[in-house]
Amino acid sequence: MNDVRHKFYQQHQDIFSWYDADEYACYEVLMVAPETIEKIKQAATRVWQVLNHAALVMKQFDERTLIEFDYPQSTLRLIKNNKQVPFIARCDFAVVGDNIYLLECNAEVATFIVETFKINGIVAKHFGKVDPNINAEAVLQIGLNQYIEESAKYLNKSPEDCNIIFAALSEALEDIGTVEYLMSLCHYQSAFCPIESIAMDEDGCYDHRGEAVDIIYRIYPTEWMVEDKDPEFGVSLWDYFEPLVYSRKLALINPVSAFVMQNKALMALITELGVDFFSQNNLAGFEHFLPTFMEQDKINPPLVSKPTWGREGREVKVIKSNQEIACNPDPEYAYFAKIYQKYADLPIIKVEGEEYRLQLSCFLINGVAEGVAARIGKDVINNNSKFLPIGF
């Protein structure tokens, strides 16, 4: 089976080069009913509206409160002043019986895009199944180009006059593959630029060719950007970068407004605001949020502990009956503040005779729910979890 799987995915390695890492891509299709797909999309739409409204509330807090919610001091001016809406986000769900619970929202630098919008359909067709994302790539392409046009307008330029780069770390194959795929959907002239090759000064941001940049699509989180320093002079690069974004000399995709929503502490704020607050603002969707707190003593096990800025399941702990049963420690994320979320028991499925927990995700493109996909793993869905194509 592994040889067959390898040969199949090898045909598509030009767009999906990371398929073979720890047998990441499964060679079969999970059947998911069309009505379940629609329910997940509906849940994603409602969740996104709640998250956006909570983000507006968050941005109105004073600086001290924002710092208590673990936003870096150096980002606060942009947080309070950036009015752009995010382009793309991924909501990860636990589908438990008739309930759909949001585990987290990757609002700033979402990956899993190639698998969802391209590869899932290829695998579904290979097995004679219907791809639930049959129209998703077209929605993504239209949405991306609309967002680039809006970003150019934000800079008082036309997109044809903008130097557009798609950026990722030079050694991160998945991130490079993701931005190259998105770049292939871009109608405007653009180029890939390694994150490490970007330079800055008081007047502008420059790509690997030394040309001034207008728009950056980046797979590189803000909490890393604020820590970066020039390797030669030790100067904070954010000190150059932030004023360029603030003065509209440079546009980010996703913008810093997505950074506000990326913080898992936003879910603690949603719990604190309560269902009545969102009902009064005519927003459904609170039922999709698990009770979440910034203090562990406010919630009883079973629970999940996560860093506010955690990614890929790192530093996540599952605690049942006051006993830790699963942990994915990572010193890089250990120093962030934690949130404590009610545990949702992910459904168990069997793949090739082995039991896994199932997580279903849905993307939002300019607020439109499109693109549903599945990952399977053990107690913590992390970077070693597998991509499982879906169909019906």
mmCIF file of C-alpha atoms in Angstrom:
data_model
loop_
_atom_site.group_PDB
_atom_site.id
_atom_site.type_symbol
_atom_site.label_atom_id
_atom_site.label_comp_id
_atom_site.label_asym_id
_atom_site.label_seq_id
_atom_site.Cartn_x
_atom_site.Cartn_y
_atom_site.Cartn_z
ATOM 1 C CA MET A 1 0.000 0.000 0.000
ATOM 2 C CA ASN A 2 2.810 2.424 0.870
ATOM 3 C CA ASP A 3 4.453 1.924 -2.561
ATOM 4 C CA VAL A 4 1.128 2.571 -4.300
ATOM 5 C CA ARG A 5 0.557 5.674 -2.175
ATOM 6 C CA HIS A 6 4.046 6.956 -2.893
ATOM 7 C CA LYS A 7 3.745 6.433 -6.660
ATOM 8 C CA PHE A 8 0.380 8.176 -6.757
ATOM 9 C CA TYR A 9 1.480 11.291 -4.870
ATOM 10 C CA GLN A 10 4.839 11.397 -6.639
ATOM 11 C CA GLN A 11 2.936 12.391 -9.791
ATOM 12 C CA HIS A 12 1.918 15.619 -8.032
ATOM 13 C CA GLN A 13 5.143 16.455 -6.192
ATOM 14 C CA ASP A 14 5.554 19.654 -8.221
ATOM 15 C CA ILE A 15 2.705 21.185 -6.179
ATOM 16 C CA PHE A 16 2.683 18.853 -3.146
ATOM 17 C CA SER A 17 6.303 18.066 -2.312
ATOM 18 C CA TRP A 18 5.700 17.408 1.396
ATOM 19 C CA TYR A 19 3.302 14.456 0.876
ATOM 20 C CA ASP A 20 5.815 11.823 1.991
ATOM 21 C CA ALA A 21 7.042 13.276 5.297
ATOM 22 C CA ASP A 22 6.075 10.623 7.891
ATOM 23 C CA GLU A 23 3.565 9.261 5.335
ATOM 24 C CA TYR A 24 1.652 12.513 5.751
ATOM 25 C CA ALA A 25 -0.819 12.080 2.873
ATOM 26 C CA CYS A 26 -3.227 9.154 3.203
ATOM 27 C CA TYR A 27 -4.077 7.107 0.125
ATOM 28 C CA GLU A 28 -7.835 6.751 0.589
ATOM 29 C CA VAL A 29 -10.967 8.882 0.850
ATOM 30 C CA LEU A 30 -13.055 9.454 3.970
ATOM 31 C CA MET A 31 -16.752 9.590 3.108
ATOM 32 C CA VAL A 32 -18.380 12.710 4.532
ATOM 33 C CA ALA A 33 -22.068 13.354 3.846
ATOM 34 C CA PRO A 34 -22.878 16.499 1.805
ATOM 35 C CA GLU A 35 -25.156 17.714 4.604
ATOM 36 C CA THR A 36 -22.246 17.482 7.056
ATOM 37 C CA ILE A 37 -20.097 19.573 4.708
ATOM 38 C CA GLU A 38 -22.831 22.217 4.570
ATOM 39 C CA LYS A 39 -23.225 22.224 8.350
ATOM 40 C CA ILE A 40 -19.477 22.773 8.754
ATOM 41 C CA LYS A 41 -19.563 25.659 6.281
ATOM 42 C CA GLN A 42 -22.502 27.183 8.139
ATOM 43 C CA ALA A 43 -20.674 26.811 11.449
ATOM 44 C CA ALA A 44 -17.561 28.451 9.948
ATOM 45 C CA THR A 45 -19.627 31.394 8.684
ATOM 46 C CA ARG A 46 -21.207 31.951 12.098
ATOM 47 C CA VAL A 47 -17.925 31.483 13.967
ATOM 48 C CA TRP A 48 -16.205 33.986 11.694
ATOM 49 C CA GLN A 49 -18.836 36.630 12.398
ATOM 50 C CA VAL A 50 -18.447 36.130 16.152
ATOM 51 C CA LEU A 51 -14.641 36.236 15.924
ATOM 52 C CA ASN A 52 -14.730 39.444 13.887
ATOM 53 C CA HIS A 53 -17.067 41.141 16.349
ATOM 54 C CA ALA A 54 -14.962 40.009 19.313
ATOM 55 C CA ALA A 55 -11.856 41.343 17.537
ATOM 56 C CA LEU A 56 -13.508 44.770 17.260
ATOM 57 C CA VAL A 57 -14.179 44.669 21.008
ATOM 58 C CA MET A 58 -10.590 43.620 21.668
ATOM 59 C CA LYS A 59 -9.192 46.506 19.602
ATOM 60 C CA GLN A 60 -11.102 49.010 21.750
ATOM 61 C CA PHE A 61 -9.288 47.969 24.943
ATOM 62 C CA ASP A 62 -6.513 50.107 26.365
ATOM 63 C CA GLU A 63 -2.891 49.063 25.921
ATOM 64 C CA ARG A 64 -2.586 47.547 29.386
ATOM 65 C CA THR A 65 -5.532 45.230 28.755
ATOM 66 C CA LEU A 66 -4.202 44.212 25.333
ATOM 67 C CA ILE A 67 -0.879 43.301 26.929
ATOM 68 C CA GLU A 68 -2.759 41.226 29.535
ATOM 69 C CA PHE A 69 -4.298 39.353 26.600
ATOM 70 C CA ASP A 70 -0.708 38.675 25.466
ATOM 71 C CA TYR A 71 -0.459 41.036 22.494
ATOM 72 C CA PRO A 72 3.132 42.321 22.087
ATOM 73 C CA GLN A 73 3.618 45.979 22.963
ATOM 74 C CA SER A 74 5.222 46.699 19.598
ATOM 75 C CA THR A 75 2.074 45.617 17.709
ATOM 76 C CA LEU A 76 -0.468 47.740 19.561
ATOM 77 C CA ARG A 77 -0.439 50.770 17.263
ATOM 78 C CA LEU A 78 -1.223 48.613 14.230
ATOM 79 C CA ILE A 79 -3.778 46.584 16.158
ATOM 80 C CA LYS A 80 -5.710 49.719 17.028
ATOM 81 C CA ASN A 81 -5.430 51.418 13.647
ATOM 82 C CA ASN A 82 -5.399 48.779 10.911
ATOM 83 C CA LYS A 83 -8.841 48.583 9.292
ATOM 84 C CA GLN A 84 -8.158 45.885 6.683
ATOM 85 C CA VAL A 85 -10.078 42.629 7.047
ATOM 86 C CA PRO A 86 -8.282 39.271 6.770
ATOM 87 C CA PHE A 87 -8.145 37.486 3.417
ATOM 88 C CA ILE A 88 -7.892 33.806 4.355
ATOM 89 C CA ALA A 89 -8.353 31.858 7.586
ATOM 90 C CA ARG A 90 -8.822 28.232 8.619
ATOM 91 C CA CYS A 91 -11.201 27.121 11.346
ATOM 92 C CA ASP A 92 -10.491 23.726 12.935
ATOM 93 C CA PHE A 93 -13.539 21.888 14.243
ATOM 94 C CA ALA A 94 -14.488 18.920 16.383
ATOM 95 C CA VAL A 95 -17.672 17.397 14.976
ATOM 96 C CA VAL A 96 -19.195 15.545 17.927
ATOM 97 C CA GLY A 97 -22.567 14.034 17.062
ATOM 98 C CA ASP A 98 -24.830 16.929 16.080
ATOM 99 C CA ASN A 99 -22.483 19.506 17.631
ATOM 100 C CA ILE A 100 -19.701 21.366 15.833
ATOM 101 C CA TYR A 101 -17.135 22.980 18.129
ATOM 102 C CA LEU A 102 -14.383 25.419 17.164
ATOM 103 C CA LEU A 103 -11.018 24.227 18.464
ATOM 104 C CA GLU A 104 -9.101 27.209 17.098
ATOM 105 C CA CYS A 105 -8.931 29.613 14.195
ATOM 106 C CA ASN A 106 -5.730 30.030 12.199
ATOM 107 C CA ALA A 107 -6.518 33.512 11.006
ATOM 108 C CA GLU A 108 -3.108 34.926 10.110
ATOM 109 C CA VAL A 109 -0.860 32.425 8.308
ATOM 110 C CA ALA A 110 -3.100 29.470 7.513
ATOM 111 C CA THR A 111 -1.578 26.491 5.724
ATOM 112 C CA PHE A 112 -3.274 23.233 4.566
ATOM 113 C CA ILE A 113 -4.369 25.238 1.515
ATOM 114 C CA VAL A 114 -2.843 23.069 -1.231
ATOM 115 C CA GLU A 115 -4.281 19.905 0.323
ATOM 116 C CA THR A 116 -7.782 21.398 0.582
ATOM 117 C CA PHE A 117 -8.137 23.378 -2.622
ATOM 118 C CA LYS A 118 -6.113 21.194 -5.014
ATOM 119 C CA ILE A 119 -5.017 17.758 -3.838
ATOM 120 C CA ASN A 120 -8.287 16.691 -2.201
ATOM 121 C CA GLY A 121 -10.049 16.881 -5.564
ATOM 122 C CA ILE A 122 -7.299 14.950 -7.336
ATOM 123 C CA VAL A 123 -7.513 12.104 -4.813
ATOM 124 C CA ALA A 124 -11.330 12.082 -4.744
ATOM 125 C CA LYS A 125 -11.460 11.820 -8.555
ATOM 126 C CA HIS A 126 -8.844 9.034 -8.500
ATOM 127 C CA PHE A 127 -11.087 6.984 -6.206
ATOM 128 C CA GLY A 128 -14.259 7.822 -8.138
ATOM 129 C CA LYS A 129 -15.702 10.072 -5.429
ATOM 130 C CA VAL A 130 -17.211 13.549 -5.560
ATOM 131 C CA ASP A 131 -14.933 16.330 -4.329
ATOM 132 C CA PRO A 132 -16.825 18.507 -1.788
ATOM 133 C CA ASN A 133 -14.497 21.365 -2.778
ATOM 134 C CA ILE A 134 -15.188 21.218 -6.500
ATOM 135 C CA ASN A 135 -15.699 25.007 -6.757
ATOM 136 C CA ALA A 136 -13.278 25.996 -4.015
ATOM 137 C CA GLU A 137 -10.202 26.759 -6.131
ATOM 138 C CA ALA A 138 -12.192 29.175 -8.300
ATOM 139 C CA VAL A 139 -13.472 30.937 -5.166
ATOM 140 C CA LEU A 140 -9.910 31.118 -3.824
ATOM 141 C CA GLN A 141 -8.540 32.548 -7.074
ATOM 142 C CA ILE A 142 -11.230 35.213 -7.358
ATOM 143 C CA GLY A 143 -10.868 36.097 -3.677
ATOM 144 C CA LEU A 144 -7.084 36.349 -3.827
ATOM 145 C CA ASN A 145 -7.089 38.712 -6.778
ATOM 146 C CA GLN A 146 -9.853 40.833 -5.284
ATOM 147 C CA TYR A 147 -7.818 41.125 -2.104
ATOM 148 C CA ILE A 148 -4.683 42.114 -4.007
ATOM 149 C CA GLU A 149 -6.713 44.786 -5.790
ATOM 150 C CA GLU A 150 -8.039 46.064 -2.450
ATOM 151 C CA SER A 151 -4.518 46.038 -0.985
ATOM 152 C CA ALA A 152 -3.259 48.098 -3.918
ATOM 153 C CA LYS A 153 -6.131 50.526 -3.412
ATOM 154 C CA TYR A 154 -5.149 50.714 0.281
ATOM 155 C CA LEU A 155 -1.735 51.929 -0.940
ATOM 156 C CA ASN A 156 -3.334 54.343 -3.450
ATOM 157 C CA LYS A 157 -1.871 52.335 -6.327
ATOM 158 C CA SER A 158 -3.101 50.075 -9.094
ATOM 159 C CA PRO A 159 -2.221 46.378 -8.756
ATOM 160 C CA GLU A 160 -0.347 46.535 -12.080
ATOM 161 C CA ASP A 161 1.993 49.124 -10.556
ATOM 162 C CA CYS A 162 2.662 47.112 -7.378
ATOM 163 C CA ASN A 163 5.641 44.887 -6.711
ATOM 164 C CA ILE A 164 3.909 41.834 -5.224
ATOM 165 C CA ILE A 165 5.914 39.131 -3.479
ATOM 166 C CA PHE A 166 4.921 35.823 -1.916
ATOM 167 C CA ALA A 167 7.242 35.069 0.991
ATOM 168 C CA ALA A 168 8.140 32.090 3.163
ATOM 169 C CA LEU A 169 11.189 30.693 4.921
ATOM 170 C CA SER A 170 13.601 29.197 2.386
ATOM 171 C CA GLU A 171 13.812 25.840 4.185
ATOM 172 C CA ALA A 172 10.072 25.389 4.867
ATOM 173 C CA LEU A 173 8.918 23.195 1.965
ATOM 174 C CA GLU A 174 5.231 23.283 2.900
ATOM 175 C CA ASP A 175 5.209 27.057 3.267
ATOM 176 C CA ILE A 176 7.059 27.538 -0.020
ATOM 177 C CA GLY A 177 4.683 25.143 -1.771
ATOM 178 C CA THR A 178 1.704 26.996 -0.321
ATOM 179 C CA VAL A 179 2.778 30.458 -1.487
ATOM 180 C CA GLU A 180 3.888 29.157 -4.891
ATOM 181 C CA TYR A 181 0.448 27.598 -5.359
ATOM 182 C CA LEU A 182 -1.229 30.875 -4.399
ATOM 183 C CA MET A 183 1.154 32.770 -6.679
ATOM 184 C CA SER A 184 -0.005 30.531 -9.559
ATOM 185 C CA LEU A 185 -3.553 31.840 -8.950
ATOM 186 C CA CYS A 186 -2.475 35.493 -8.986
ATOM 187 C CA HIS A 187 -3.443 37.475 -12.103
ATOM 188 C CA TYR A 188 -0.773 40.088 -11.498
ATOM 189 C CA GLN A 189 2.986 39.944 -11.917
ATOM 190 C CA SER A 190 4.527 38.590 -8.730
ATOM 191 C CA ALA A 191 7.569 36.712 -7.445
ATOM 192 C CA PHE A 192 8.597 34.351 -4.672
ATOM 193 C CA CYS A 193 10.995 35.860 -2.144
ATOM 194 C CA PRO A 194 12.594 34.010 0.784
ATOM 195 C CA ILE A 195 11.752 35.703 4.069
ATOM 196 C CA GLU A 196 15.475 35.848 4.885
ATOM 197 C CA SER A 197 16.146 37.907 1.748
ATOM 198 C CA ILE A 198 13.768 40.740 2.643
ATOM 199 C CA ALA A 199 15.586 43.936 3.614
ATOM 200 C CA MET A 200 14.271 47.150 5.156
ATOM 201 C CA ASP A 201 15.190 50.720 5.934
ATOM 202 C CA GLU A 202 13.277 53.867 6.885
ATOM 203 C CA ASP A 203 12.092 54.388 3.318
ATOM 204 C CA GLY A 204 10.943 50.962 2.253
ATOM 205 C CA CYS A 205 10.965 47.189 2.176
ATOM 206 C CA TYR A 206 13.057 45.433 -0.487
ATOM 207 C CA ASP A 207 12.928 41.982 -2.081
ATOM 208 C CA HIS A 208 15.747 39.609 -3.057
ATOM 209 C CA ARG A 209 16.338 41.696 -6.205
ATOM 210 C CA GLY A 210 16.697 44.907 -4.208
ATOM 211 C CA GLU A 211 13.399 46.260 -5.559
ATOM 212 C CA ALA A 212 10.948 48.127 -3.337
ATOM 213 C CA VAL A 213 8.010 45.944 -2.289
ATOM 214 C CA ASP A 214 4.379 47.082 -2.166
ATOM 215 C CA ILE A 215 2.422 43.958 -1.197
ATOM 216 C CA ILE A 216 3.654 40.916 0.736
ATOM 217 C CA TYR A 217 1.735 37.667 1.005
ATOM 218 C CA ARG A 218 3.605 36.069 3.888
ATOM 219 C CA ILE A 219 3.535 32.725 5.644
ATOM 220 C CA TYR A 220 5.416 34.054 8.617
ATOM 221 C CA PRO A 221 3.613 35.002 11.844
ATOM 222 C CA THR A 222 3.707 38.446 13.389
ATOM 223 C CA GLU A 223 4.871 37.144 16.765
ATOM 224 C CA TRP A 224 8.049 35.973 15.008
ATOM 225 C CA MET A 225 8.407 39.209 13.051
ATOM 226 C CA VAL A 226 8.470 41.337 16.212
ATOM 227 C CA GLU A 227 11.395 39.264 17.530
ATOM 228 C CA ASP A 228 13.532 39.347 14.368
ATOM 229 C CA LYS A 229 16.778 41.288 14.389
ATOM 230 C CA ASP A 230 19.315 42.147 11.734
ATOM 231 C CA PRO A 231 21.984 39.403 12.047
ATOM 232 C CA GLU A 232 24.806 41.882 11.428
ATOM 233 C CA PHE A 233 23.747 44.923 13.447
ATOM 234 C CA GLY A 234 21.259 43.460 15.927
ATOM 235 C CA VAL A 235 18.669 46.104 15.043
ATOM 236 C CA SER A 236 14.999 45.150 15.395
ATOM 237 C CA LEU A 237 13.580 44.751 11.896
ATOM 238 C CA TRP A 238 10.063 45.401 13.237
ATOM 239 C CA ASP A 239 11.189 48.956 14.074
ATOM 240 C CA TYR A 240 11.526 49.530 10.335
ATOM 241 C CA PHE A 241 8.653 47.329 9.225
ATOM 242 C CA GLU A 242 5.896 48.631 11.496
ATOM 243 C CA PRO A 243 6.114 52.307 10.414
ATOM 244 C CA LEU A 244 6.011 51.267 6.750
ATOM 245 C CA VAL A 245 2.774 49.336 7.293
ATOM 246 C CA TYR A 246 1.328 52.048 9.527
ATOM 247 C CA SER A 247 1.996 54.775 6.938
ATOM 248 C CA ARG A 248 0.530 52.647 4.116
ATOM 249 C CA LYS A 249 3.783 52.271 2.241
ATOM 250 C CA LEU A 250 3.466 48.498 2.511
ATOM 251 C CA ALA A 251 0.490 46.126 2.605
ATOM 252 C CA LEU A 252 0.420 42.696 4.226
ATOM 253 C CA ILE A 253 -1.642 39.651 3.333
ATOM 254 C CA ASN A 254 -2.891 38.685 5.832
ATOM 255 C CA PRO A 255 -2.929 42.110 7.534
ATOM 256 C CA VAL A 256 -2.357 42.713 11.248
ATOM 257 C CA SER A 257 -6.120 42.565 11.857
ATOM 258 C CA ALA A 258 -5.721 38.805 11.319
ATOM 259 C CA PHE A 259 -3.073 38.788 14.055
ATOM 260 C CA VAL A 260 -5.732 40.039 16.485
ATOM 261 C CA MET A 261 -7.895 37.037 15.619
ATOM 262 C CA GLN A 262 -5.007 34.557 15.628
ATOM 263 C CA ASN A 263 -4.555 35.013 19.386
ATOM 264 C CA LYS A 264 -6.363 32.168 21.162
ATOM 265 C CA ALA A 265 -7.029 34.583 24.039
ATOM 266 C CA LEU A 266 -9.776 35.988 21.796
ATOM 267 C CA MET A 267 -11.781 32.834 22.536
ATOM 268 C CA ALA A 268 -11.431 33.545 26.265
ATOM 269 C CA LEU A 269 -12.840 37.024 25.608
ATOM 270 C CA ILE A 270 -15.781 35.469 23.737
ATOM 271 C CA THR A 271 -16.522 33.240 26.747
ATOM 272 C CA GLU A 272 -16.288 36.289 29.018
ATOM 273 C CA LEU A 273 -18.628 38.381 26.851
ATOM 274 C CA GLY A 274 -21.192 35.565 26.911
ATOM 275 C CA VAL A 275 -24.044 34.433 24.711
ATOM 276 C CA ASP A 276 -26.314 37.388 25.582
ATOM 277 C CA PHE A 277 -23.752 39.891 24.267
ATOM 278 C CA PHE A 278 -23.646 38.263 20.836
ATOM 279 C CA SER A 279 -27.407 37.667 20.734
ATOM 280 C CA GLN A 280 -27.970 41.370 21.412
ATOM 281 C CA ASN A 281 -25.735 42.086 18.398
ATOM 282 C CA ASN A 282 -27.762 39.668 16.244
ATOM 283 C CA LEU A 283 -24.907 37.189 15.952
ATOM 284 C CA ALA A 284 -25.570 33.450 16.026
ATOM 285 C CA GLY A 285 -22.711 31.038 16.530
ATOM 286 C CA PHE A 286 -21.827 31.249 20.219
ATOM 287 C CA GLU A 287 -22.867 27.587 20.585
ATOM 288 C CA HIS A 288 -19.870 26.582 18.446
ATOM 289 C CA PHE A 289 -17.387 27.977 20.991
ATOM 290 C CA LEU A 290 -16.026 25.858 23.819
ATOM 291 C CA PRO A 291 -15.744 27.531 27.262
ATOM 292 C CA THR A 292 -12.254 29.076 27.323
ATOM 293 C CA PHE A 293 -10.413 30.968 30.073
ATOM 294 C CA MET A 294 -7.095 32.660 30.764
ATOM 295 C CA GLU A 295 -6.947 31.151 34.275
ATOM 296 C CA GLN A 296 -6.944 27.400 34.852
ATOM 297 C CA ASP A 297 -8.820 27.617 38.167
ATOM 298 C CA LYS A 298 -11.929 28.803 36.303
ATOM 299 C CA ILE A 299 -12.394 25.496 34.515
ATOM 300 C CA ASN A 300 -12.460 21.863 35.605
ATOM 301 C CA PRO A 301 -11.011 18.906 33.679
ATOM 302 C CA PRO A 302 -11.294 17.551 31.110
ATOM 303 C CA LEU A 303 -9.562 20.517 29.484
ATOM 304 C CA VAL A 304 -6.914 21.486 26.977
ATOM 305 C CA SER A 305 -4.112 23.938 27.707
ATOM 306 C CA LYS A 306 -2.765 25.873 24.706
ATOM 307 C CA PRO A 307 -0.328 28.785 24.295
ATOM 308 C CA THR A 308 -1.965 31.986 23.080
ATOM 309 C CA TRP A 309 0.302 32.068 20.041
ATOM 310 C CA GLY A 310 0.779 28.326 19.650
ATOM 311 C CA ARG A 311 0.907 26.640 16.268
ATOM 312 C CA GLU A 312 0.852 23.082 14.934
ATOM 313 C CA GLY A 313 -0.269 21.637 18.274
ATOM 314 C CA ARG A 314 2.960 22.654 19.979
ATOM 315 C CA GLU A 315 2.955 22.989 23.778
ATOM 316 C CA VAL A 316 -0.624 21.681 23.874
ATOM 317 C CA LYS A 317 -1.641 19.611 26.911
ATOM 318 C CA VAL A 318 -4.754 17.487 27.356
ATOM 319 C CA ILE A 319 -5.741 17.111 31.009
ATOM 320 C CA LYS A 320 -8.377 14.680 32.248
ATOM 321 C CA SER A 321 -9.313 14.244 35.941
ATOM 322 C CA ASN A 322 -6.381 16.462 36.983
ATOM 323 C CA GLN A 323 -3.972 14.123 35.229
ATOM 324 C CA GLU A 324 -2.120 15.028 32.063
ATOM 325 C CA ILE A 325 -2.777 12.356 29.451
ATOM 326 C CA ALA A 326 -1.238 13.930 26.365
ATOM 327 C CA CYS A 327 1.362 16.597 25.818
ATOM 328 C CA ASN A 328 3.269 17.991 22.855
ATOM 329 C CA PRO A 329 5.971 20.076 24.595
ATOM 330 C CA ASP A 330 7.933 22.719 22.734
ATOM 331 C CA PRO A 331 10.282 25.186 24.477
ATOM 332 C CA GLU A 332 9.780 27.723 21.673
ATOM 333 C CA TYR A 333 6.149 28.142 22.736
ATOM 334 C CA ALA A 334 6.439 27.460 26.462
ATOM 335 C CA TYR A 335 6.912 31.105 27.467
ATOM 336 C CA PHE A 336 3.632 32.334 25.956
ATOM 337 C CA ALA A 337 0.589 32.834 28.164
ATOM 338 C CA LYS A 338 -1.875 29.937 28.169
ATOM 339 C CA ILE A 339 -5.574 29.537 27.543
ATOM 340 C CA TYR A 340 -7.622 26.744 29.091
ATOM 341 C CA GLN A 341 -10.368 25.307 26.911
ATOM 342 C CA LYS A 342 -13.053 22.720 27.613
ATOM 343 C CA TYR A 343 -11.981 19.413 26.092
ATOM 344 C CA ALA A 344 -13.917 18.182 23.055
ATOM 345 C CA ASP A 345 -13.584 14.469 22.420
ATOM 346 C CA LEU A 346 -12.682 14.202 18.736
ATOM 347 C CA PRO A 347 -14.361 11.266 16.994
ATOM 348 C CA ILE A 348 -12.253 8.145 16.449
ATOM 349 C CA ILE A 349 -11.944 6.540 13.017
ATOM 350 C CA LYS A 350 -9.871 3.674 11.649
ATOM 351 C CA VAL A 351 -7.453 4.176 8.777
ATOM 352 C CA GLU A 352 -5.441 1.206 7.521
ATOM 353 C CA GLY A 353 -6.365 -0.688 10.686
ATOM 354 C CA GLU A 354 -5.109 2.007 13.080
ATOM 355 C CA GLU A 355 -7.230 4.307 15.242
ATOM 356 C CA TYR A 356 -6.974 8.075 14.813
ATOM 357 C CA ARG A 357 -8.868 11.123 16.004
ATOM 358 C CA LEU A 358 -10.590 13.145 13.277
ATOM 359 C CA GLN A 359 -10.488 16.925 12.906
ATOM 360 C CA LEU A 360 -12.403 18.706 10.146
ATOM 361 C CA SER A 361 -11.404 22.174 8.967
ATOM 362 C CA CYS A 362 -13.078 24.868 6.890
ATOM 363 C CA PHE A 363 -11.458 27.869 5.217
ATOM 364 C CA LEU A 364 -12.906 31.349 4.910
ATOM 365 C CA ILE A 365 -12.005 33.401 1.840
ATOM 366 C CA ASN A 366 -12.891 37.058 2.346
ATOM 367 C CA GLY A 367 -15.444 35.790 4.861
ATOM 368 C CA VAL A 368 -16.925 33.135 2.535
ATOM 369 C CA ALA A 369 -16.808 29.571 3.917
ATOM 370 C CA GLU A 370 -15.274 27.412 1.202
ATOM 371 C CA GLY A 371 -12.885 24.474 1.345
ATOM 372 C CA VAL A 372 -13.439 21.643 3.856
ATOM 373 C CA ALA A 373 -10.722 19.094 4.654
ATOM 374 C CA ALA A 374 -9.689 16.513 7.239
ATOM 375 C CA ARG A 375 -6.676 15.690 9.353
ATOM 376 C CA ILE A 376 -6.197 12.673 11.586
ATOM 377 C CA GLY A 377 -3.846 12.221 14.517
ATOM 378 C CA LYS A 378 -3.544 10.961 18.047
ATOM 379 C CA ASP A 379 -4.672 12.842 21.175
ATOM 380 C CA VAL A 380 -3.183 16.116 19.911
ATOM 381 C CA ILE A 381 -3.576 17.124 16.264
ATOM 382 C CA ASN A 382 -0.127 18.474 15.428
ATOM 383 C CA ASN A 383 2.385 18.887 12.626
ATOM 384 C CA ASN A 384 2.839 15.099 12.470
ATOM 385 C CA SER A 385 -0.860 14.451 11.946
ATOM 386 C CA LYS A 386 -1.979 13.157 8.561
ATOM 387 C CA PHE A 387 -3.938 14.631 5.666
ATOM 388 C CA LEU A 388 -6.974 12.457 4.897
ATOM 389 C CA PRO A 389 -8.799 13.337 1.648
ATOM 390 C CA ILE A 390 -12.589 13.475 1.855
ATOM 391 C CA GLY A 391 -15.423 12.941 -0.598
ATOM 392 C CA PHE A 392 -18.917 11.602 -1.016
#
